[in-house]
XYZ file of C-alpha atoms in Angstrom:
486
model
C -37.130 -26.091 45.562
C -38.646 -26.807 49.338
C -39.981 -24.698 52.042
C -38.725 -24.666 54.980
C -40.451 -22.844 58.419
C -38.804 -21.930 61.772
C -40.315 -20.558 64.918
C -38.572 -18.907 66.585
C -39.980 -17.590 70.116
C -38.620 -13.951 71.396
C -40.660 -11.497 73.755
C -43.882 -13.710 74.133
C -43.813 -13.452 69.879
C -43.801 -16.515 68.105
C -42.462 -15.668 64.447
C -42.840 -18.111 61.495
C -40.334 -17.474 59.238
C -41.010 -19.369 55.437
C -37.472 -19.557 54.002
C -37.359 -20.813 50.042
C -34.453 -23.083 49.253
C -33.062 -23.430 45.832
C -29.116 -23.802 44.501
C -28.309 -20.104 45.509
C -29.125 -20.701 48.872
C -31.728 -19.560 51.427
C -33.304 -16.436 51.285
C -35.653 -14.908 53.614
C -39.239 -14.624 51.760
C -41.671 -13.168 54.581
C -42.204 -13.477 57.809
C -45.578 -13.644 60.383
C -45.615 -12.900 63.586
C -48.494 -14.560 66.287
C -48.927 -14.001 69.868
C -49.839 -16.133 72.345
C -53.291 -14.758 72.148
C -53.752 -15.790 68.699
C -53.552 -12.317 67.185
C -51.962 -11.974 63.790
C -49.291 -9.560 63.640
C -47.863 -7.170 61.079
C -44.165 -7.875 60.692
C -42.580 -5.159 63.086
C -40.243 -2.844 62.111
C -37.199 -2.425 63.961
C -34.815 0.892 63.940
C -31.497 -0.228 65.323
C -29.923 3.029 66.360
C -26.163 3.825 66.181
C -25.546 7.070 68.082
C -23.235 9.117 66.378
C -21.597 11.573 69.297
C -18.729 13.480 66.721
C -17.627 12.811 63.056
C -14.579 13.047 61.570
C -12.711 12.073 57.850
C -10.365 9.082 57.768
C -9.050 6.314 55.774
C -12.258 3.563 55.997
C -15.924 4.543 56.678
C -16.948 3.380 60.199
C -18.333 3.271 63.774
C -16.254 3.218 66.186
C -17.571 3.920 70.139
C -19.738 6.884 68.865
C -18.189 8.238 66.016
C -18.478 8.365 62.533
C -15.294 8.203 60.305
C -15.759 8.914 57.027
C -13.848 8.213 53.973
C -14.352 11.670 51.944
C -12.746 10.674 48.602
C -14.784 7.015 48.656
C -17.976 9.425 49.328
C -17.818 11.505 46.887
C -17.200 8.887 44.364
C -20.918 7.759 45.462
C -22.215 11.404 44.940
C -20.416 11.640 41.968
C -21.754 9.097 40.503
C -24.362 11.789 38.488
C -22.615 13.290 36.119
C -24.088 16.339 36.658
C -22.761 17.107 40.072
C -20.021 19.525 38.851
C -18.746 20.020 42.037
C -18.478 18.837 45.483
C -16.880 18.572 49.167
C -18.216 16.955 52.521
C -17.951 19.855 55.698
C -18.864 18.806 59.336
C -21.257 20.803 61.463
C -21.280 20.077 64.760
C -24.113 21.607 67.588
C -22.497 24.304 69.699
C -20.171 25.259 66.597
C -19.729 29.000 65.235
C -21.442 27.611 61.896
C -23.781 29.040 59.113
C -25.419 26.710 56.854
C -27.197 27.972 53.359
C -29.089 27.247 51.109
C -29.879 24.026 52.460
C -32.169 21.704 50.517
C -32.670 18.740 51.901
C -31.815 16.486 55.108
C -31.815 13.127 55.841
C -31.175 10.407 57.899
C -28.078 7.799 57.123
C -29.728 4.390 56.659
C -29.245 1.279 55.914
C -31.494 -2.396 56.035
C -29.713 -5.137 58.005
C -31.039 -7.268 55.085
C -29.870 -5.071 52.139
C -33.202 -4.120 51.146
C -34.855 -1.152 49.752
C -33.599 2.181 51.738
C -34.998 5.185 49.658
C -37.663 2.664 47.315
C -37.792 4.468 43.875
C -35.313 7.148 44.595
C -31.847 5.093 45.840
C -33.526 1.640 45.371
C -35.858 -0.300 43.234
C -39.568 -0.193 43.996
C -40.252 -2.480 47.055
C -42.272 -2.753 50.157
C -40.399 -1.232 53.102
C -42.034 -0.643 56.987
C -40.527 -4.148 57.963
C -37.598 -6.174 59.121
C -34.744 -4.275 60.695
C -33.436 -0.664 59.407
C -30.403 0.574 60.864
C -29.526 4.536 61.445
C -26.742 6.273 62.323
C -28.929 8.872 64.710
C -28.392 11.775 66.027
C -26.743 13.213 62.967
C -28.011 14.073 59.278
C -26.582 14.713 55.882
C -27.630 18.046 54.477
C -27.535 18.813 51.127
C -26.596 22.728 50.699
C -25.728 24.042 47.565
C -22.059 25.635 47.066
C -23.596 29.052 44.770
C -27.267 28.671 44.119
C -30.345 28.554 46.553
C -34.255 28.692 45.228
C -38.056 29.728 47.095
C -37.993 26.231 49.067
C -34.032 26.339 50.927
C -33.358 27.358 54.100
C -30.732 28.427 56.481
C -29.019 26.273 60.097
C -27.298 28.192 62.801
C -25.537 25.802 64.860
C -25.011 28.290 67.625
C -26.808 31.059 68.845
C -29.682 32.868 68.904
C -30.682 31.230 65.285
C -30.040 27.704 66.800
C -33.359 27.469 68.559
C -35.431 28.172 65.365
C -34.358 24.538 63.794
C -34.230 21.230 64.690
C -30.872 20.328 62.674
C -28.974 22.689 65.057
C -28.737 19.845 67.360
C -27.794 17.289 64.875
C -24.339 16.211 63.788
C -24.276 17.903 60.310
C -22.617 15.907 57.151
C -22.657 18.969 54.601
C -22.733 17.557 51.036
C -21.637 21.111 49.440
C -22.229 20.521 45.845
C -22.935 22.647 42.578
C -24.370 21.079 39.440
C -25.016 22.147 35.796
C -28.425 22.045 36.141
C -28.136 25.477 34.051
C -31.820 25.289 32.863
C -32.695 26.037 36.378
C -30.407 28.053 37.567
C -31.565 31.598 37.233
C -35.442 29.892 37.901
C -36.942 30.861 41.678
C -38.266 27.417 41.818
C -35.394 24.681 41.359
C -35.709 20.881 41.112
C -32.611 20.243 42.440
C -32.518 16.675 41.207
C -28.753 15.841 41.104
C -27.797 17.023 44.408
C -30.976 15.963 46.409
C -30.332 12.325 45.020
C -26.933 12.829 45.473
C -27.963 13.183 49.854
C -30.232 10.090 49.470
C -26.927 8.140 47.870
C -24.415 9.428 50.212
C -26.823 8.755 53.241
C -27.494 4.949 52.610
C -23.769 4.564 51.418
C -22.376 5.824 54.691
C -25.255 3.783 56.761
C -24.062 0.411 54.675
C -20.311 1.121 54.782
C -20.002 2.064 58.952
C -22.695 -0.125 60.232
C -21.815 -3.338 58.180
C -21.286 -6.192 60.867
C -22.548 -3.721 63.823
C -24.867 -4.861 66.693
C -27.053 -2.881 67.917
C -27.290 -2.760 72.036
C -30.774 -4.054 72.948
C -31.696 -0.658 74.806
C -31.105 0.900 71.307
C -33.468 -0.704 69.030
C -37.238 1.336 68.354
C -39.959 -1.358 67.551
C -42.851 -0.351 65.692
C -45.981 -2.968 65.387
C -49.702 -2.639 64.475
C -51.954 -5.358 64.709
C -54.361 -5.696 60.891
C -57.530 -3.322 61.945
C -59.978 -5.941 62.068
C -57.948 -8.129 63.710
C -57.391 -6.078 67.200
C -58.347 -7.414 70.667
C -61.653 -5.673 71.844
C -59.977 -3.924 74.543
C -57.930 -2.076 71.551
C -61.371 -1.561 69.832
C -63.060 0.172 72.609
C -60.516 2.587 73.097
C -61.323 5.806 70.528
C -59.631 5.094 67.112
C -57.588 7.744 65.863
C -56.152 8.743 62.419
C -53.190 10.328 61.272
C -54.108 12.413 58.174
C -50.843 14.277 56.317
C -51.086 16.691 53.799
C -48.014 16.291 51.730
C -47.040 19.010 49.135
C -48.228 17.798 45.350
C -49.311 21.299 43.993
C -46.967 21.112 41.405
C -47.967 20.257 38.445
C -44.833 19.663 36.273
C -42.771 16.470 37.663
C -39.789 16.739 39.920
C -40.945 18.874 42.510
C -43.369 17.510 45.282
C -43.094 14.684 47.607
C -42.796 11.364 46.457
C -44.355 8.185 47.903
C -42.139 4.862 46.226
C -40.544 6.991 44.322
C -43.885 8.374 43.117
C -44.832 11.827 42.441
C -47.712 13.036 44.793
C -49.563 15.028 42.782
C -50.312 11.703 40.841
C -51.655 10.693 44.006
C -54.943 10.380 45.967
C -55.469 10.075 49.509
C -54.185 6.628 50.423
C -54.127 4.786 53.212
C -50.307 3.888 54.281
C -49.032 2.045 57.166
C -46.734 4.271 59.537
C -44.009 1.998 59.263
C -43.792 2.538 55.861
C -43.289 6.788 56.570
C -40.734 5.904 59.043
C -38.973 3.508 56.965
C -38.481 5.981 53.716
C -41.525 5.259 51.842
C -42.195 9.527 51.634
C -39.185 11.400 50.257
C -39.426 15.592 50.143
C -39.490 17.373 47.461
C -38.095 20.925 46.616
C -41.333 22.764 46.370
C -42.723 24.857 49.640
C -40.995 27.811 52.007
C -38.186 26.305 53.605
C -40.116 26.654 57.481
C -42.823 24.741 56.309
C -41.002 21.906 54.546
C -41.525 18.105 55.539
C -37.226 16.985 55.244
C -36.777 13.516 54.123
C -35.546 13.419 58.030
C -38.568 14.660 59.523
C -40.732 11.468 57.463
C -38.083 9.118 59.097
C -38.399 10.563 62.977
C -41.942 11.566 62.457
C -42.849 12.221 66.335
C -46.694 12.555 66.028
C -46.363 8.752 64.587
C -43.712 8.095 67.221
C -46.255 9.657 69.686
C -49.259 7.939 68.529
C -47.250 4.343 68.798
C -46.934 5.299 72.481
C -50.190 5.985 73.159
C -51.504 2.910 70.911
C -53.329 0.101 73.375
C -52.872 2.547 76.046
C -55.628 5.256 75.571
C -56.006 5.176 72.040
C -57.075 2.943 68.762
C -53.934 4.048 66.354
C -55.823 2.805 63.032
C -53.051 4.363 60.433
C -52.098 7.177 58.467
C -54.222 8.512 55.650
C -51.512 10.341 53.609
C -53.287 13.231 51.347
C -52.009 15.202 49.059
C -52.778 19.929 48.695
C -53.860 20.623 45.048
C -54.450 24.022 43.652
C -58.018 24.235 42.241
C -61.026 24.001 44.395
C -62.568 20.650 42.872
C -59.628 19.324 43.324
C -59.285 19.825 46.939
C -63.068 19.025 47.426
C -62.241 15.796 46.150
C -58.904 14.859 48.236
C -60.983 15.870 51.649
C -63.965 13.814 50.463
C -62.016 10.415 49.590
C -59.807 11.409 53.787
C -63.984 11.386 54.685
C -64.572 8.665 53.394
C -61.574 6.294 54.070
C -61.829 7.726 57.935
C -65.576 6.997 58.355
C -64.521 2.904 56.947
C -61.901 3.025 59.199
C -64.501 4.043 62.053
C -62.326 6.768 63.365
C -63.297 8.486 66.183
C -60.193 11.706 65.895
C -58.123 12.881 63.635
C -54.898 14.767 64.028
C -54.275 16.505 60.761
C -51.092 18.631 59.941
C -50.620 20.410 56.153
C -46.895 20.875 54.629
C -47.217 24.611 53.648
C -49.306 27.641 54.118
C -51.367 29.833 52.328
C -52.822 28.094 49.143
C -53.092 24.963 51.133
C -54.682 26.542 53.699
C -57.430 25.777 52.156
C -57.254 22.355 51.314
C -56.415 21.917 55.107
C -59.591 23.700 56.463
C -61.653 21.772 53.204
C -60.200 19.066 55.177
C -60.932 19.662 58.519
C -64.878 20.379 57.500
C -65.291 16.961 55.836
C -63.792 14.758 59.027
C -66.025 16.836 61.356
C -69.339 16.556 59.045
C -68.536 13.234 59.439
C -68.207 12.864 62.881
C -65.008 12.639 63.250
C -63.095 15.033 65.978
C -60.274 16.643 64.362
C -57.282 18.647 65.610
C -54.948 20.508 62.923
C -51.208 21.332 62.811
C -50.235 24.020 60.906
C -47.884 27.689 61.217
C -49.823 30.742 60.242
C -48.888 33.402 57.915
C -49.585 36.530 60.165
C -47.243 39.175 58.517
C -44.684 40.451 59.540
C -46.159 42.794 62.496
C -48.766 39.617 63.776
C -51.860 40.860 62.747
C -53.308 39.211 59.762
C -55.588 36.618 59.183
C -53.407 33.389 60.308
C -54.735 31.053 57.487
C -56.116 32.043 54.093
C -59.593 30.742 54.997
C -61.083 29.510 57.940
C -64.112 27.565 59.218
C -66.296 27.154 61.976
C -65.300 23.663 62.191
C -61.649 24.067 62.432
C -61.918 25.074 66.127
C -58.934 23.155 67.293
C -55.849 24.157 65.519
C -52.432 23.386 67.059
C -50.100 26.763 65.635
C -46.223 26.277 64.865
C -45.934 29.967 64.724
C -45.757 32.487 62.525
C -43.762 32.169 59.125
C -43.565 35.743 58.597
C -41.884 36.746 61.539
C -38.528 38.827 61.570
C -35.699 37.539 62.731
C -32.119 39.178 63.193
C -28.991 37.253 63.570
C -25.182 38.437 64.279
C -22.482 36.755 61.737
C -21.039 33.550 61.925
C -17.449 32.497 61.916
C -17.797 30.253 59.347
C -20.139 29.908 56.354
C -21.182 26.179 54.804
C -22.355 26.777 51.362
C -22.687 30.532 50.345
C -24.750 33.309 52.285
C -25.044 35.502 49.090
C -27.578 33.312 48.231
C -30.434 33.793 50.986
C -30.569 37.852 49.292
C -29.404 37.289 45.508
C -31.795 33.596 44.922
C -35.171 34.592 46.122
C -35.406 32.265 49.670
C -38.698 32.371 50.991
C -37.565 34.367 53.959
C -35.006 36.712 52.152
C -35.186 39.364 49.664
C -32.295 41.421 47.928
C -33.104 44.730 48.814
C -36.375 46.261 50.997
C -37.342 50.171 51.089
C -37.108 49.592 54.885
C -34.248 46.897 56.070
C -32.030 47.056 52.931
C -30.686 43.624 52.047
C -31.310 40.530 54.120
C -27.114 39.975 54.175
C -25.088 42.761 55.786
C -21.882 44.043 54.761
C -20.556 42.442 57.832
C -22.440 38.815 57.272
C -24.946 39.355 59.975
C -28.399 39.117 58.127
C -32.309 39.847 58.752
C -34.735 37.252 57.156
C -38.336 35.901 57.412
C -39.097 32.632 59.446
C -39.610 30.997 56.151
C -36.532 30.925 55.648
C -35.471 29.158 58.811
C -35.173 25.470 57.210
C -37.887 22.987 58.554
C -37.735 25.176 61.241
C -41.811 25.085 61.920
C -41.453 21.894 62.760
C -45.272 20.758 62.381
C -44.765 17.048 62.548
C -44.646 17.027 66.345
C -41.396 18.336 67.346
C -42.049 22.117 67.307
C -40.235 24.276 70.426
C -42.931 26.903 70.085
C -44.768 27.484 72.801
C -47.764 30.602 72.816
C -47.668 33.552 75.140
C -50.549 35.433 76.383
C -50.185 39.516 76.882
């Protein structure tokens, strides 16, 4: 066995690449990356993007010129491939089209690594180190997974037309609609719902479509997102003396029984404590979503990958600010607890030196007060903060926005109110099963109220909460919210 190093020179980068040779042949170990300057480098991450402009079904799984093609029976055989999907069927949902979609329960983004490695670590893959090397996405569309009969507290509802279009992000998307039921019967009849099979079943059918279409694509140059961060203590001083910021996110854990909150690696976060994680890894699908939280105020799988405040913060990085990281924390339920989580984001921003802090929660109400618990310790410790969050106002606007509130939260960026009514007229066609936003206890719907009846009319057009509206709060970066003044 020998090592063997290239250099190879691209964009004023000088990358030393250590490849190990034995009788199987060369494989790519690690690689470093130096400028000119002398400054070590974290290996960049690349996101080679694939636009997808339309989908359709045909006999191979491909790109071709913008669209997807999609072999449905070969897909399903990957979905199927848990026994305990009973049922399913792949629908498109295209922006613009006369389309309902509910429950939905999770989205994400088809991916794939140009190197085979790790897409989903823990979930789709085996547990490795991801945030480098080349990933590459079919973007502009998503793969939803809705269930056929049964929806639960954290699923939502996508209008792809419309007045509801505006409230969601995914109305804009190219929708793949895994429709599946499972027998997940100990759950079924539960407000709460894991929905193991058929959220793993979306992480599967993502990365298998990514593999199958983009296998032997190239990516046009104007097309591929690079993400780098020098080491911290390794920055040029004009980096330094520009103010450091922090990314703090509050990622649901509250759950105490497995299967429900975020996962980090494949890692439940309520086993977690605030950690310090390179962005790359969030964008590169380190942080998968869990099932637990009103639909609104959910973080999708998709919404990790695209993160904008990250996206943002990249931008701005070198330019006006010091982008140190991203101190991923986790919302608890009892008040040690929380004390704890925003003492150990105090004390990893104050090492870090940070000068700001943009913190956003997943959720409302309970966590409400981990975020303002939060928000107290960075500014005690000098460090400015400005919060993301919706508010929980009721449905007539005039409650208390958070469930607790400081002085030192005095910069709060809102995403709206989750409580807000919202009428919509029916829909041509129905993906997955409308029944379900009234009959299965959707944070935004009910079965029957003294006042508006049931959230589903006899004639399919339906009133609902904003909770229900799914990720529609948006409170990663990308909300369309804007405040008026009366």
């Amino acid at each position: 066995m020998e090592a063997i190093y290239f250099y190879i020179i691209k964009k004023n980068i000088i990358t030393i690449i250590n490849i190990q040779k034995n009788l199987n042949g060369c494989k790519v170990l690690k690689g470093y990356e130096l400028n000119r300057k002398g400054v070590w480098l974290l290996v960049r991450l690349e996101i080679a993007n694939f636009n997808v402009e339309d989908i359709t079904f045909g006999d191979e799984t491909s790109y071709q010129d913008g669209t997807l093609i999609i072999n449905k029976e070969e897909a399903l055989k990957v979905v199927k491939e848990d026994e305990h999907i009973t049922e399913a069927d792949i629908k498109i949902a295209r922006p613009g089209e006369d389309k309902r979609i509910v429950p939905v329960k999770e989205a994400i983004e088809p991916r794939c690594k140009a190197d085979g490695g790790a897409v989903f670590p823990g979930v789709t893959d085996n547990v490795e180190a991801v945030g480098e090397g080349q990933t590459l996405a079919l973007k502009g569309c998503s793969v939803l997974a809705v269930g056929k009969h049964w929806g639960s507290f954290g699923d939502g509802l996508i209008d792809m037309s419309g007045e509801g279009a505006k409230y969601t992000y995914f109305s804009q998307l190219n929708n793949i609609c895994l429709v599946a039921d499972t027998d997940e019967e100990f759950e079924r009849h539960e407000q709460q719902k894991k929905n193991h099979a058929l959220r793993w079943a979306g992480h599967r059918l993502a990365k298998y479509l990514a593999t199958e279409a983009l296998e032997d694509q190239e990516p046009a140059e104007d097309d591929i997102e690079e993400f780098d961060l020098e080491p911290i203590t390794k920055r040029p001083a004009k980096v330094n003396d520009l103010p450091s910021v922090v990314y703090v996110m509050q990622a649901q854990s509250q759950m105490e029984e497995m299967g429900y909150n975020d996962l980090v690696y494949g890692w439940d976060m309520n086993h977690v404590v605030p950690t310090l994680m390179h962005p790359n890894e969030i964008l590169d699908g380190a942080m998968i979503s869990g099932s637990f939280m009103p639909c609104s105020s959910k973080w999708s799988t998709y919404d990790f990958q695209n993160c904008p405040t990250i996206k943002n913060l990249y931008q701005e990085h070198g330019e006006t600010i010091n982008f140190l990281g991203v101190i991923m924390s986790n919302l608890n339920v009892n008040l040690e607890e929380k004390e704890r989580s925003a003492l150990f984001v105090q004390q990893i921003a104050k090492s870090l030196g940070a000068d700001a802090a943009i913190l956003a929660e997943e959720g409302y109400g309970n966590p409400d007060a981990d975020f303002i618990e939060c928000f107290k310790a960075l500014e005690e410790a000098g460090v400015k903060t400005v919060g993301m969050t919706n508010e929980c106002t009721g449905r007539d606007g005039n409650s208390q926005p958070l469930v607790t509130l400081d002085e030192a939260a005095d910069a709060i960026v809102s995403c709206g109110n989750v409580s807000a009514l919202i009428e919509l007229p029916p829909m041509e066609t129905v993906i997955g099963e409308l029944e379900a936003l009234a009959r299965d206890g959707l944070s935004g719907g009910w079965e029957d109220d003294d006042e508006l009846g049931s959230s589903v009319k006899e004639d399919g057009s339906i009133i609902m909460e904003n909770n229900s509206m799914f990720c529609g709060d948006q409170v990663l970066g990308w909300s369309p919210k804007t405040m008026k003044e009366f």
